[in-house]
Coordinates of C-alpha atoms in Angstrom, one line a residue:
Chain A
X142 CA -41.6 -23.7 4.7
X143 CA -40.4 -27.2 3.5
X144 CA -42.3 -26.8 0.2
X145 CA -40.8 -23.6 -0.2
X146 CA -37.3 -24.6 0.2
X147 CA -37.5 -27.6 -2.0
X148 CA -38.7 -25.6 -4.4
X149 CA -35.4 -22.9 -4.2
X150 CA -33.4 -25.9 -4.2
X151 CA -32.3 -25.3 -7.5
X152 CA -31.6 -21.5 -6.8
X153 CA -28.3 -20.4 -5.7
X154 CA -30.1 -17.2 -4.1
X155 CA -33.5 -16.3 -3.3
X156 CA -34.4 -13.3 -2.2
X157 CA -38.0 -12.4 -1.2
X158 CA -39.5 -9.0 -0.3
X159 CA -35.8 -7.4 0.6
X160 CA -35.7 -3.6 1.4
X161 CA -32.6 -1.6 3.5
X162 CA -32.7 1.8 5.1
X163 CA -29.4 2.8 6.3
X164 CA -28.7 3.8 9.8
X165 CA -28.2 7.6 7.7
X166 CA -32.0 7.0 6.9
X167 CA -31.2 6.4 3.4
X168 CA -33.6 4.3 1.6
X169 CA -31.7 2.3 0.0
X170 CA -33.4 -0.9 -1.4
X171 CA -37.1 -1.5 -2.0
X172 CA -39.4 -4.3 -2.3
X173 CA -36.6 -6.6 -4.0
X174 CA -37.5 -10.3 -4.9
X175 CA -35.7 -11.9 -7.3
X176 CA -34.5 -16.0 -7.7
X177 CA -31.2 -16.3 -9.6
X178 CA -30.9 -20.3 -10.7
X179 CA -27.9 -22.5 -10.4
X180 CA -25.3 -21.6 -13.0
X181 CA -27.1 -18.5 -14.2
X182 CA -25.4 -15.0 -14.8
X183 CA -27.2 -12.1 -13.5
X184 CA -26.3 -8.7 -14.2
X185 CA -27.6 -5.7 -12.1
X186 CA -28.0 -2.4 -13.7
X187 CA -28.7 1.4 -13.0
X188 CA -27.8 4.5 -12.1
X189 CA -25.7 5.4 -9.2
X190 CA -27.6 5.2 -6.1
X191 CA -29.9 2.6 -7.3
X192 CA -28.9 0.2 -4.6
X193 CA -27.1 -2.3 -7.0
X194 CA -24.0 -2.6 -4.9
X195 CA -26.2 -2.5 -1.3
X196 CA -27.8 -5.9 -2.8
X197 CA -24.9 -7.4 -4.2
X198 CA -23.4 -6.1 -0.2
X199 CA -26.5 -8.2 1.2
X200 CA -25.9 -11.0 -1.2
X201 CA -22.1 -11.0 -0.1
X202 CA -23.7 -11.7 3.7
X203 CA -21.6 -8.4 4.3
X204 CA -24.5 -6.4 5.3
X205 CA -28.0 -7.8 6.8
X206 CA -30.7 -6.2 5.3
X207 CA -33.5 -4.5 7.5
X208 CA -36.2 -6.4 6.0
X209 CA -36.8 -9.7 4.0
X210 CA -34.9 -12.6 3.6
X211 CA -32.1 -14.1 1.7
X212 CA -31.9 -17.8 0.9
X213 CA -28.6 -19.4 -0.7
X214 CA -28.2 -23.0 -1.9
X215 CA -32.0 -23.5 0.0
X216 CA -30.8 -21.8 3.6
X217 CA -30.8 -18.7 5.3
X218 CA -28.0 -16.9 4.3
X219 CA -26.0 -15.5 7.8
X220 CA -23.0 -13.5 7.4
X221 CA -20.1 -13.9 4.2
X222 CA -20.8 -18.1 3.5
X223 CA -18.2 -19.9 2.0
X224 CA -19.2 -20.7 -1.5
X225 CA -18.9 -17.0 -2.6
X226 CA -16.0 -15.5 -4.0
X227 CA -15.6 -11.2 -4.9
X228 CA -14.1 -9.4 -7.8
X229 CA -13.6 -5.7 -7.5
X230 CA -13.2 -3.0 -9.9
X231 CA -9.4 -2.5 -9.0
X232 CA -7.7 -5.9 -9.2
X233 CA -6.0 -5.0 -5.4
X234 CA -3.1 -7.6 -5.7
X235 CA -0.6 -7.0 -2.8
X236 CA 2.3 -5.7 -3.7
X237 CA 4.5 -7.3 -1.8
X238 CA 3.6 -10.7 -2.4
X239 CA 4.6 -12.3 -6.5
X240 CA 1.4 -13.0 -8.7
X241 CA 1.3 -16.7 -7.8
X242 CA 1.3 -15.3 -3.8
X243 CA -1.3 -13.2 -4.8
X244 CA -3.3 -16.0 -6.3
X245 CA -2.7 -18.1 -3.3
X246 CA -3.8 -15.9 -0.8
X247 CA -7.7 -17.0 -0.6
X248 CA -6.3 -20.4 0.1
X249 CA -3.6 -19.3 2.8
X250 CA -6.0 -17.5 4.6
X251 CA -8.7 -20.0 4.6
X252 CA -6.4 -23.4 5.1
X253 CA -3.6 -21.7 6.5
X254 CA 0.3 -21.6 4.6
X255 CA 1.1 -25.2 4.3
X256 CA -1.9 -26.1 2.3
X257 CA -1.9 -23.2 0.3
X258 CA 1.3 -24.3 -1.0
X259 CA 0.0 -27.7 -1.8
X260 CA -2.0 -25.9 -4.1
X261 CA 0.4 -24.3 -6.5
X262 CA 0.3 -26.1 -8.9
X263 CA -3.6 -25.3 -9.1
X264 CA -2.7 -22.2 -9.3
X265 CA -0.5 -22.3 -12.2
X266 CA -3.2 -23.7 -13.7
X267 CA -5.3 -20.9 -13.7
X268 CA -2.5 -18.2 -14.6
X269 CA -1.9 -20.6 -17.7
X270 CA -6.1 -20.7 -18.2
X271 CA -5.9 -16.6 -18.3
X272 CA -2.3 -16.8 -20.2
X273 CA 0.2 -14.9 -17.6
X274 CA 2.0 -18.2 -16.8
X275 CA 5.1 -16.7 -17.3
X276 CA 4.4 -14.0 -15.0
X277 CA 3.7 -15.9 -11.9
X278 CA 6.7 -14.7 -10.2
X279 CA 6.2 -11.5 -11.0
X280 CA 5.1 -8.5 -8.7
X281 CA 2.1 -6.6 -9.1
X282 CA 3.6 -3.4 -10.8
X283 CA 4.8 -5.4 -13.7
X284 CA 1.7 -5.9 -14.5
X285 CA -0.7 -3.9 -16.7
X286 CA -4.3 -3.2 -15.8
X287 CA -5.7 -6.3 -17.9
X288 CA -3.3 -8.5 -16.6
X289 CA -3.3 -7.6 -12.9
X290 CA -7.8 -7.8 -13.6
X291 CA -6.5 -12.2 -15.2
X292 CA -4.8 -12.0 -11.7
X293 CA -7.3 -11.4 -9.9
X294 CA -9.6 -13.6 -11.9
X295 CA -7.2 -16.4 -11.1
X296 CA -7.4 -15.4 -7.4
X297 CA -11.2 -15.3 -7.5
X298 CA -11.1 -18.8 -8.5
X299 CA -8.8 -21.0 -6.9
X300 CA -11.3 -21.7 -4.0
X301 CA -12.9 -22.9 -6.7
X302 CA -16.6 -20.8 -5.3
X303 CA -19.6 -21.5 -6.5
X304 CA -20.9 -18.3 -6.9
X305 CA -19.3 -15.2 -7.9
X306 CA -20.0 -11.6 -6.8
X307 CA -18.1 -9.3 -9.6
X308 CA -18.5 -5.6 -8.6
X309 CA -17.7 -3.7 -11.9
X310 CA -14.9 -6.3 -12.2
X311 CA -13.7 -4.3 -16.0
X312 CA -14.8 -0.9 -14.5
X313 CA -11.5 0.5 -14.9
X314 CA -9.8 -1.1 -18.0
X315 CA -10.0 0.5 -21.4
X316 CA -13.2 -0.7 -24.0
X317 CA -11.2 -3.4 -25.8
X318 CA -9.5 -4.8 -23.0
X319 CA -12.5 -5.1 -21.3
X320 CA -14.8 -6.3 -24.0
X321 CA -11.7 -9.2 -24.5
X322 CA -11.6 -9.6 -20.9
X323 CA -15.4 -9.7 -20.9
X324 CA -15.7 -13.0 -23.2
X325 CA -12.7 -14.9 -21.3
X326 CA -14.8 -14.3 -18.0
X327 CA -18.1 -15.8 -19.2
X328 CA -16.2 -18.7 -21.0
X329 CA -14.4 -19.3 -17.2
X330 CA -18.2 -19.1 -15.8
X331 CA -19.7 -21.6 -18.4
X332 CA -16.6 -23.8 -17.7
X333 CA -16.7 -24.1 -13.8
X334 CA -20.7 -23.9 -13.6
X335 CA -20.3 -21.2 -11.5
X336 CA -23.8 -18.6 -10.6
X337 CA -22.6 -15.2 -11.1
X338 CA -23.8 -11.9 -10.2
X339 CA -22.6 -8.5 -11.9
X340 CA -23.2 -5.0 -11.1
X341 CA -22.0 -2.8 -13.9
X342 CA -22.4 0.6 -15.6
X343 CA -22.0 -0.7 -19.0
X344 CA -25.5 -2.0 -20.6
X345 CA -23.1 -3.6 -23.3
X346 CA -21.4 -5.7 -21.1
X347 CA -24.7 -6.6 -19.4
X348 CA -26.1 -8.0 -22.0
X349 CA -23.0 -9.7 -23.4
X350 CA -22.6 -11.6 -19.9
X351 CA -25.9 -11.9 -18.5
X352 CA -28.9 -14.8 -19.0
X353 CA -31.2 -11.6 -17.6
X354 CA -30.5 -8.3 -16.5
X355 CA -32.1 -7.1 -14.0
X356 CA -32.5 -2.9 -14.4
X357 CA -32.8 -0.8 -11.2
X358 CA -33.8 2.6 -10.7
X359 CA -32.9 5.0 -8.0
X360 CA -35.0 6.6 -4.7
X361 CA -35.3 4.4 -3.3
X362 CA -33.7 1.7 -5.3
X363 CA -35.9 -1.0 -6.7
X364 CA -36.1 -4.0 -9.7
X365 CA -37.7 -2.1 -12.4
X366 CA -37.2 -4.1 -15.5
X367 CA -35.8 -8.0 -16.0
X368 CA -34.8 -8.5 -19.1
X369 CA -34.3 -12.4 -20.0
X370 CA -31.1 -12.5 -22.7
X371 CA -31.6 -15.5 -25.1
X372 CA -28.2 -14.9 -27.0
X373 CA -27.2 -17.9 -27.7
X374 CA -24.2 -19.4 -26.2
X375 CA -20.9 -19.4 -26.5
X376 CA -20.5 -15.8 -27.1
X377 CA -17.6 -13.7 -28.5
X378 CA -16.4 -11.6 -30.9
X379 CA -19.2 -12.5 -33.2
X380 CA -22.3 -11.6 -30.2
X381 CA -21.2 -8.1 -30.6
X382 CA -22.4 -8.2 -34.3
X383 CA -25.5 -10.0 -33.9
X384 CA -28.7 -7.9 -34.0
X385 CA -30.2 -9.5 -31.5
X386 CA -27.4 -8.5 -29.4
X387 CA -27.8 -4.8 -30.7
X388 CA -31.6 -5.0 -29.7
X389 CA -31.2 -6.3 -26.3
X390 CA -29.0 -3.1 -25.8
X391 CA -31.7 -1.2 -26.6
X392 CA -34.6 -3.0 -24.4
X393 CA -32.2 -2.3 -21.5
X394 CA -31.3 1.1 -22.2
X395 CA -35.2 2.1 -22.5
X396 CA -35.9 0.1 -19.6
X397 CA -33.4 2.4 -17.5
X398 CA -34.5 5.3 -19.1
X399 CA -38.2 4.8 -18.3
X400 CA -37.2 4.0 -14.5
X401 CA -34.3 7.3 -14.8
X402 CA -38.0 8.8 -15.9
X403 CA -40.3 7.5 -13.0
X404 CA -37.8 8.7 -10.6
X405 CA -37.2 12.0 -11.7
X406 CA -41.0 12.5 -11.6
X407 CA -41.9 11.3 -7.8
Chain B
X17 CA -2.5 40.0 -29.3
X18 CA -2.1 36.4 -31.1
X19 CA 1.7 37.9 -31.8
X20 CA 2.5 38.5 -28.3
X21 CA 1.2 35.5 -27.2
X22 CA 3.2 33.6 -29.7
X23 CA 6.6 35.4 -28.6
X24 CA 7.5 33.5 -25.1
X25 CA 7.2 30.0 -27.2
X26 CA 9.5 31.2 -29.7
X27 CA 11.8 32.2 -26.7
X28 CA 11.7 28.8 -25.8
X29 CA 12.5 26.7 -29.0
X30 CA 15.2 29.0 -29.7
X31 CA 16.5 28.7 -25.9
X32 CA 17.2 24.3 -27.1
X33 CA 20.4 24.7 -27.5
X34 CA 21.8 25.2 -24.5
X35 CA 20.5 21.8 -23.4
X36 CA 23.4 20.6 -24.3
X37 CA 25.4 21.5 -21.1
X38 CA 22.5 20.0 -19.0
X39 CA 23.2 17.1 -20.5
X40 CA 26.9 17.1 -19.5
X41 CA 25.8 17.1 -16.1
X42 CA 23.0 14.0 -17.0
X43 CA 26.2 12.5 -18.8
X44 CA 28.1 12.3 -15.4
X45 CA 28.4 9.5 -12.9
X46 CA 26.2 10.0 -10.0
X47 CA 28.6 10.5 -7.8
X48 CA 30.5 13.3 -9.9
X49 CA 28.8 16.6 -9.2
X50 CA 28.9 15.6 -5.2
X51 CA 32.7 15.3 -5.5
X52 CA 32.8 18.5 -7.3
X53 CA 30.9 20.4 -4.3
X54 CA 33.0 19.0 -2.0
X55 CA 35.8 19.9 -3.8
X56 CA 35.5 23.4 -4.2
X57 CA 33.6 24.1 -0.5
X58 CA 37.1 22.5 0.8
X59 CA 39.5 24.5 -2.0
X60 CA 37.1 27.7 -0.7
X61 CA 38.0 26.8 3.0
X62 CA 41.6 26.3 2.5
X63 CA 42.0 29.9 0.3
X64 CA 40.2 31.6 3.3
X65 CA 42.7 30.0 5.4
X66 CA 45.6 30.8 3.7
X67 CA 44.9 34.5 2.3
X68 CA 42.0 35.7 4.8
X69 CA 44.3 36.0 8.3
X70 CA 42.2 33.5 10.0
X71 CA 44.1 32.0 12.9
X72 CA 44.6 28.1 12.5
X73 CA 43.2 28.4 16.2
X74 CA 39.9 29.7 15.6
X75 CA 39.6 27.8 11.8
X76 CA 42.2 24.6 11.3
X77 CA 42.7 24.5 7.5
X78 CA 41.6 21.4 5.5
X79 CA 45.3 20.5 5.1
X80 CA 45.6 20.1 9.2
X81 CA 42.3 18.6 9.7
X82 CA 43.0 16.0 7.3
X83 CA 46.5 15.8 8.9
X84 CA 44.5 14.8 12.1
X85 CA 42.2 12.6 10.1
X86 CA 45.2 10.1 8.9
X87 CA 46.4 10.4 12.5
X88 CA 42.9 9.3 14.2
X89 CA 42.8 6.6 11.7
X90 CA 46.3 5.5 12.9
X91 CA 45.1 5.3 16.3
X92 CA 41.6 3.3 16.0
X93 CA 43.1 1.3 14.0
X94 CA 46.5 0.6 16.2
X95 CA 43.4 -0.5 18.9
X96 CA 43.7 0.8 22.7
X97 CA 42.4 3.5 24.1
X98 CA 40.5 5.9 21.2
X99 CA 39.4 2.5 19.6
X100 CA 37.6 1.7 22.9
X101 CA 36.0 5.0 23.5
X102 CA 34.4 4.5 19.7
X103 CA 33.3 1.0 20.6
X104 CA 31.5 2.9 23.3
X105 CA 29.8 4.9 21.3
X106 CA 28.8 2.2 19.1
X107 CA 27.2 0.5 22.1
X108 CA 25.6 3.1 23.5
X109 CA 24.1 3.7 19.9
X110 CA 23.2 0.1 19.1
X111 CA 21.4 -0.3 22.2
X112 CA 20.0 2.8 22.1
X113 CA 18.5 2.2 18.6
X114 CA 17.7 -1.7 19.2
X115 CA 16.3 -0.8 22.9
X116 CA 13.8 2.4 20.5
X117 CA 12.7 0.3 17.5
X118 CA 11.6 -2.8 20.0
X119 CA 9.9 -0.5 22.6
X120 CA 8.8 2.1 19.7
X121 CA 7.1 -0.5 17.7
X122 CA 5.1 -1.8 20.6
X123 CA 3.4 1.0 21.1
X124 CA 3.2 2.3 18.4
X125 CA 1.0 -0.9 17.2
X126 CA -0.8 -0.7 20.5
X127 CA -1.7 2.9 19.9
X128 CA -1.9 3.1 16.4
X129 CA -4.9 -0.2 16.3
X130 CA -7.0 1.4 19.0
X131 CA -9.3 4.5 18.5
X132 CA -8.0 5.6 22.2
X133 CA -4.8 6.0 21.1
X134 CA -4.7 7.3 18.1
X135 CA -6.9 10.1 19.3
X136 CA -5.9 10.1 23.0
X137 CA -2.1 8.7 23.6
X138 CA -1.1 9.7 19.5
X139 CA -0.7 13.6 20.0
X140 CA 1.3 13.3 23.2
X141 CA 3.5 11.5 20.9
X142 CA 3.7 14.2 18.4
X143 CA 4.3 17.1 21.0
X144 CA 6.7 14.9 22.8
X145 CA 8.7 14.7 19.4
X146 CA 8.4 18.5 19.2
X147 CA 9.9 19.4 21.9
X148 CA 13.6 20.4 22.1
X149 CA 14.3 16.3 23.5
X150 CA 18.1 17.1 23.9
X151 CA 17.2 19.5 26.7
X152 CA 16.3 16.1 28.8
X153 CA 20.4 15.1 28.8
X154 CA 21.2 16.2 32.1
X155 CA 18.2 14.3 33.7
X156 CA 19.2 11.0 32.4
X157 CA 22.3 11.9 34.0
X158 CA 21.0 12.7 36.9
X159 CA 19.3 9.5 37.1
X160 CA 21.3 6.6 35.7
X161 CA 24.4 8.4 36.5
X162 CA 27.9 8.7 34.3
X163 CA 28.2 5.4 32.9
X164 CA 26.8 3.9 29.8
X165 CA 22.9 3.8 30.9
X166 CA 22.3 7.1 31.2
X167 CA 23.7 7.6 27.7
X168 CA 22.4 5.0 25.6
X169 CA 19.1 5.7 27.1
X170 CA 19.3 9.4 26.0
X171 CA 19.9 8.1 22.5
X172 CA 16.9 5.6 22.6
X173 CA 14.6 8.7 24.5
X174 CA 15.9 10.8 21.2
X175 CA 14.6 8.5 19.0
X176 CA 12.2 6.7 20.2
X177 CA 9.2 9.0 19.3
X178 CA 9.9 9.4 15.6
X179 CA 9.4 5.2 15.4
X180 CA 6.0 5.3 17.7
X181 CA 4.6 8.0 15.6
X182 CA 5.2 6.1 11.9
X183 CA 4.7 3.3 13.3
X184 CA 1.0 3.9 14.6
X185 CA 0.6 6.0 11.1
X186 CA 1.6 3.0 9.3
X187 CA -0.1 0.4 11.3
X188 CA -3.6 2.6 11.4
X189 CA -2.9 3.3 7.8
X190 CA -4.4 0.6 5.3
X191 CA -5.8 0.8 1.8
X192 CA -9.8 0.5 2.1
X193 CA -9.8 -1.5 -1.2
X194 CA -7.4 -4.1 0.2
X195 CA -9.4 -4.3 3.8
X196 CA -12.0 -4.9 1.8
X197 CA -10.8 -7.8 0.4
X198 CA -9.4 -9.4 3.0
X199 CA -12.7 -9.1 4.8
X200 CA -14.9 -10.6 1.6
X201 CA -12.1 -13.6 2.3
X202 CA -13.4 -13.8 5.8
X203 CA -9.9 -13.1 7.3
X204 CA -9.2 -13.1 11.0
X205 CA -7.7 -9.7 12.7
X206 CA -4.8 -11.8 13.1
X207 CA -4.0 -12.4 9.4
X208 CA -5.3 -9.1 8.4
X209 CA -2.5 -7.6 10.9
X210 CA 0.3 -10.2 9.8
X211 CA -0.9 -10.3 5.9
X212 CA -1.7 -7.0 5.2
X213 CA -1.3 -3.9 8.0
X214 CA 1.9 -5.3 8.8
X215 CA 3.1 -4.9 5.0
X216 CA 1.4 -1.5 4.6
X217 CA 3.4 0.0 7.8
X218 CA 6.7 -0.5 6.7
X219 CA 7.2 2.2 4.4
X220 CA 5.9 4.4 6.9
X221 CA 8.0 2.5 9.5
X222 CA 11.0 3.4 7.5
X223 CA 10.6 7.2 7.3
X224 CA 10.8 7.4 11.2
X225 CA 13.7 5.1 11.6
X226 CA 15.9 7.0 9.0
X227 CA 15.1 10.1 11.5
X228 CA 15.5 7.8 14.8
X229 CA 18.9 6.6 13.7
X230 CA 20.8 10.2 13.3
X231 CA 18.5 11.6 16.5
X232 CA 19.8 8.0 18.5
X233 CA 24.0 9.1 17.5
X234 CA 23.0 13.0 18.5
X235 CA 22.1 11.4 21.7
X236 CA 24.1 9.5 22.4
X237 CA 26.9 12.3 21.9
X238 CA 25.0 15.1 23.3
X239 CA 24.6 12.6 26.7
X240 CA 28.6 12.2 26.3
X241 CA 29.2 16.0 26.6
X242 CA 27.5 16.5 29.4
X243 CA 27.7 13.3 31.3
X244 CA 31.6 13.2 31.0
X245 CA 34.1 10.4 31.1
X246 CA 33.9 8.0 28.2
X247 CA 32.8 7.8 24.7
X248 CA 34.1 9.9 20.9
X249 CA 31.9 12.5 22.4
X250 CA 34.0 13.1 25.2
X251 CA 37.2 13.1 23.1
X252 CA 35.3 16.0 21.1
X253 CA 34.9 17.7 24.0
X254 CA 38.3 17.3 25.5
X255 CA 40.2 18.4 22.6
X256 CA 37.5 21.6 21.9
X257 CA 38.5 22.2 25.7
X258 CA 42.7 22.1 24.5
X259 CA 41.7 24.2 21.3
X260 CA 42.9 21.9 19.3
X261 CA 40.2 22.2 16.8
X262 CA 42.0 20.6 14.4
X263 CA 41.5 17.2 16.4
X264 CA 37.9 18.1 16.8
X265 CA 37.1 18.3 13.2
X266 CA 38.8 14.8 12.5
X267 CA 37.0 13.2 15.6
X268 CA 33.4 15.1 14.1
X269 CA 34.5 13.8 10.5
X270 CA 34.7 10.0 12.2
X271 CA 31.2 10.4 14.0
X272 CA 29.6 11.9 10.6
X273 CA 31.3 8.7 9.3
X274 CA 29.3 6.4 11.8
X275 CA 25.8 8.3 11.4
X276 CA 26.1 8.2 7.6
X277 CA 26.9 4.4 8.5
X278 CA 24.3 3.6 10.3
X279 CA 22.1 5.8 7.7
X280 CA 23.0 3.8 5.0
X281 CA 22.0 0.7 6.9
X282 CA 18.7 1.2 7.4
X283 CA 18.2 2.7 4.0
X284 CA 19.6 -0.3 2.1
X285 CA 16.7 -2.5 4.6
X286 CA 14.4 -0.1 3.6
X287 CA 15.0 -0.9 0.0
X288 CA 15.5 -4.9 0.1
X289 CA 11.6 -5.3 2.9
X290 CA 10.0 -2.5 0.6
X291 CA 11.2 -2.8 -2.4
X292 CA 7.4 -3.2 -4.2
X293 CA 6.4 0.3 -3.1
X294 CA 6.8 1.8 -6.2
X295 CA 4.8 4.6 -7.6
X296 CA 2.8 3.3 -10.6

């Protein structure tokens, strides 16, 4: 045990022989083992019903799986720990409460009022980081669907986590935002040294954000494929062009295909 | 075939025109085509009066009742005695109301957050709001007797169940995207009530005290009628009793006055706490 734990030291999550069955008797996840180093962004990729959100659910320390373990900084990972911080597909500011409320909010609830308003000026921070400074005292629905998604990016961040869970965080923004959105998000990730983990429908957008990509197939849900990403680093505008970007596309998109394929024949 | 089909849309570009007098009526202050209504239902009234051999007993014209009206006014505002039996009223309604939104919310948090009763206690509560509640004036009569209890009770019993329902709908009512949040921030029932539930129920909160308020000044009237003795109610009464109906259409036109009051109230809260539910 020692040897093994000094030797996940430099993982932010191991997970070793995970599989869930849900109390429906679906068989959810099989057989997972994967390591994601410090400071590394993983993506996880497939088709619906492949299990990708019930890992990144077990990852969260939302829900226990029935077999395996999970490690995270080196221990046993036992309900949500505090280094993690989610991103959603909707953005789900309150609407009651002004953008820089909104941003606050992870802090209020975890220190309580008085010291989240110690930290405004963190805060601010961040909105200027994202560029909707001058929106801070704003309400939600003045806000389009990008800049509500910087919102939330700011709120994801001002507990300043060490490892982010982003659950189709672009799903629901149009292509160009999202691509635009896409490169702000990994510089933020690079900058704070944060370990990441994506689930997303978009191979594009796995490849573009990931150091591997892990691609999953359905029935029961399992780690067909990892695909390592040596794009070089920092990406933008110009990754998109790059042929080795294009190819990477392509490695992925076969390796979901030929899992699509191995499912549809047992 | 395609000729037929193409007629109606020609029928439609060529009907354009006539938008024009829509937009007269777009042009217009808000308030303008209310005015207008009003105007010619009381012009209507007064003609029927006049030329259709109604007796001033049985129908007062507009002319009288608005005769009564300035008179009224006179009065409440000279003070004594039908001042007094307004400020009754008013009591009986404000503590009515106050004595139905502080009970009402209680349970309906209490039954709206538990699984019991929302499925157990919850659909008493809609029947009991169902049921013809007015019928219940006498036994508050009965059983807090002629003075003020019995009445502002029967206007907090009227409206009461109207605030328990939304409330335990709005309460029990939260967004699954934003629970799920608050839970991946490891909040505590207690914030996720105050921070988020608490929020989300207002709206709904709102609906049922915009119905509560009217119901709370029916009941407190209806209570009036029957429990005699003091309040506008009673004046309604008394003055339907002398025929003079006249005096009984100013009186109604002053308690329409105070439920629109108290209407407006609540409606310009509901717009300054929930002012950020808007539909995108």
């Amino acid at each position: 045990m020692t040897t093994a734990s000094t030797v996940v030291n430099d993982a932010a999550y191991s997970v070793t022989d995970v599989r869930h069955t849900y109390g429906t008797g679906t068989h959810a996840l099989q057989d997972v083992s994967i390591e994601l180093p410090r400071g590394s962004v993983t993506s996880l990729i497939g088709p619906s019903g492949c299990g990708k959100s019930t890992l990144l659910n077990i990852l969260s320390g939302l829900l226990r799986p029935s077999e395996g373990h999970v490690e995270i900084f080196g221990r046993e990972l036992d309900g949500p720990p505090v280094e993690v911080s989610h991103m959603f597909q909707k953005a789900t500011l309150l609407p009651w409460r002004t953008v820089l409320e909104n941003v606050l909010l992870p802090l209020e609830l975890r220190d309580g009022k008085k010291a989240a308003r110690k930290q405004k000026s963190k805060a601010r921070e961040l909105l200027k980081m994202v560029g909707i400074a001058d929106f801070e005292a704003g309400y939600p629905h003045q806000l389009s669907g990008g800049m509500a998604q910087r919102a939330a990016i700011c709120r994801m961040l001002v507990t300043e986590p060490q490892i982010l869970l982003l659950d189709e965080p672009f799903g629901a923004l149009d292509e160009l935002t999202r691509e635009r959105m896409d490169t702000e998000l990994l510089r933020i990730v690079r900058d704070t040294g944060a370990t990441a983990v994506l689930v997303t429908h978009s191979i594009p957008e796995s490849v573009f954000l990931s150091d591997v990509v892990y691609a999953m197939s359905a029935r029961p849900g399992r780690i067909t494929r990892a695909i390592e990403v040596d794009l070089p680093h920092p990406r933008g505008e110009h990754t998109l062009a790059d042929p080795r970007y294009l190819e990477l596309i392509n490695t992925v998109r076969q390796a979901l295909d030929e899992g699509y394929r191995r499912g549809a024949h047992t | 075939m395609v000729l037929t089909r193409s007629q109606p849309t020609q029928a439609r570009t060529r009907r354009r025109p006539t938008e024009g007098r829509r937009g007269l009526l777009a042009r217009m202050p808000s308030w303008a085509p209310v005015l207008i209504s009003i105007a010619v239902f009381l012009a209507a009234w007064q003609l029927l009066v006049t030329f259709g051999g109604i007796s001033q007993l049985v129908l007062p014209s507009p002319l009288s009742v608005a005769e009564q009206v300035v008179i009224v006014t006179q009065q409440l505002f000279v003070g004594g005695f039908l001042a007094g039996q307004l400020w009754i009223t008013v009591q009986e309604i404000l503590l009515g109301f106050v004595l139905a939104v502080v009970v009402g919310v209680i349970v309906g948090i209490v039954v709206g957050l538990t699984s019991f009763g929302r499925r157990g206690i919850m659909p008493l509560f809609v029947l009991l709001d169902a049921t013809p509640k007015i019928a219940f004036a006498p036994v508050f009569i009965a059983w807090f007797g002629f003075g003020i209890a019995s009445k502002f009770l029967m206007a907090a019993f009227m409206s009461i169940f109207p605030i328990i329902v939304s409330t335990a709908q709005g309460v029990a009512a939260v967004e699954p995207d934003e629970l799920k949040l608050f839970q991946s921030m490891k909040a505590s029932r207690w914030d996720i009530f105050w921070k988020l539930r608490v929020h989300r129920a207002l709206p709904y909160l709102f609906t049922g005290l915009k119905i509560a308020v009217v119901a709370c000044l029916t009941g407190a009237v209806a209570a009036e009628f029957i429990g005699g003795g003091i309040g506008f109610g009673e004046q309604v009464r008394v003055a339907a009793a002398r025929i003079a109906l006249d005096r009984v259409f100013a009186l109604i036109f002053f308690l329409s006055l105070l439920g629109l009051a108290l209407f407006m109230s609540v409606a310009w809260l509901e717009k300054r706490l929930t002012f950020w539910n808007v539909r995108s």
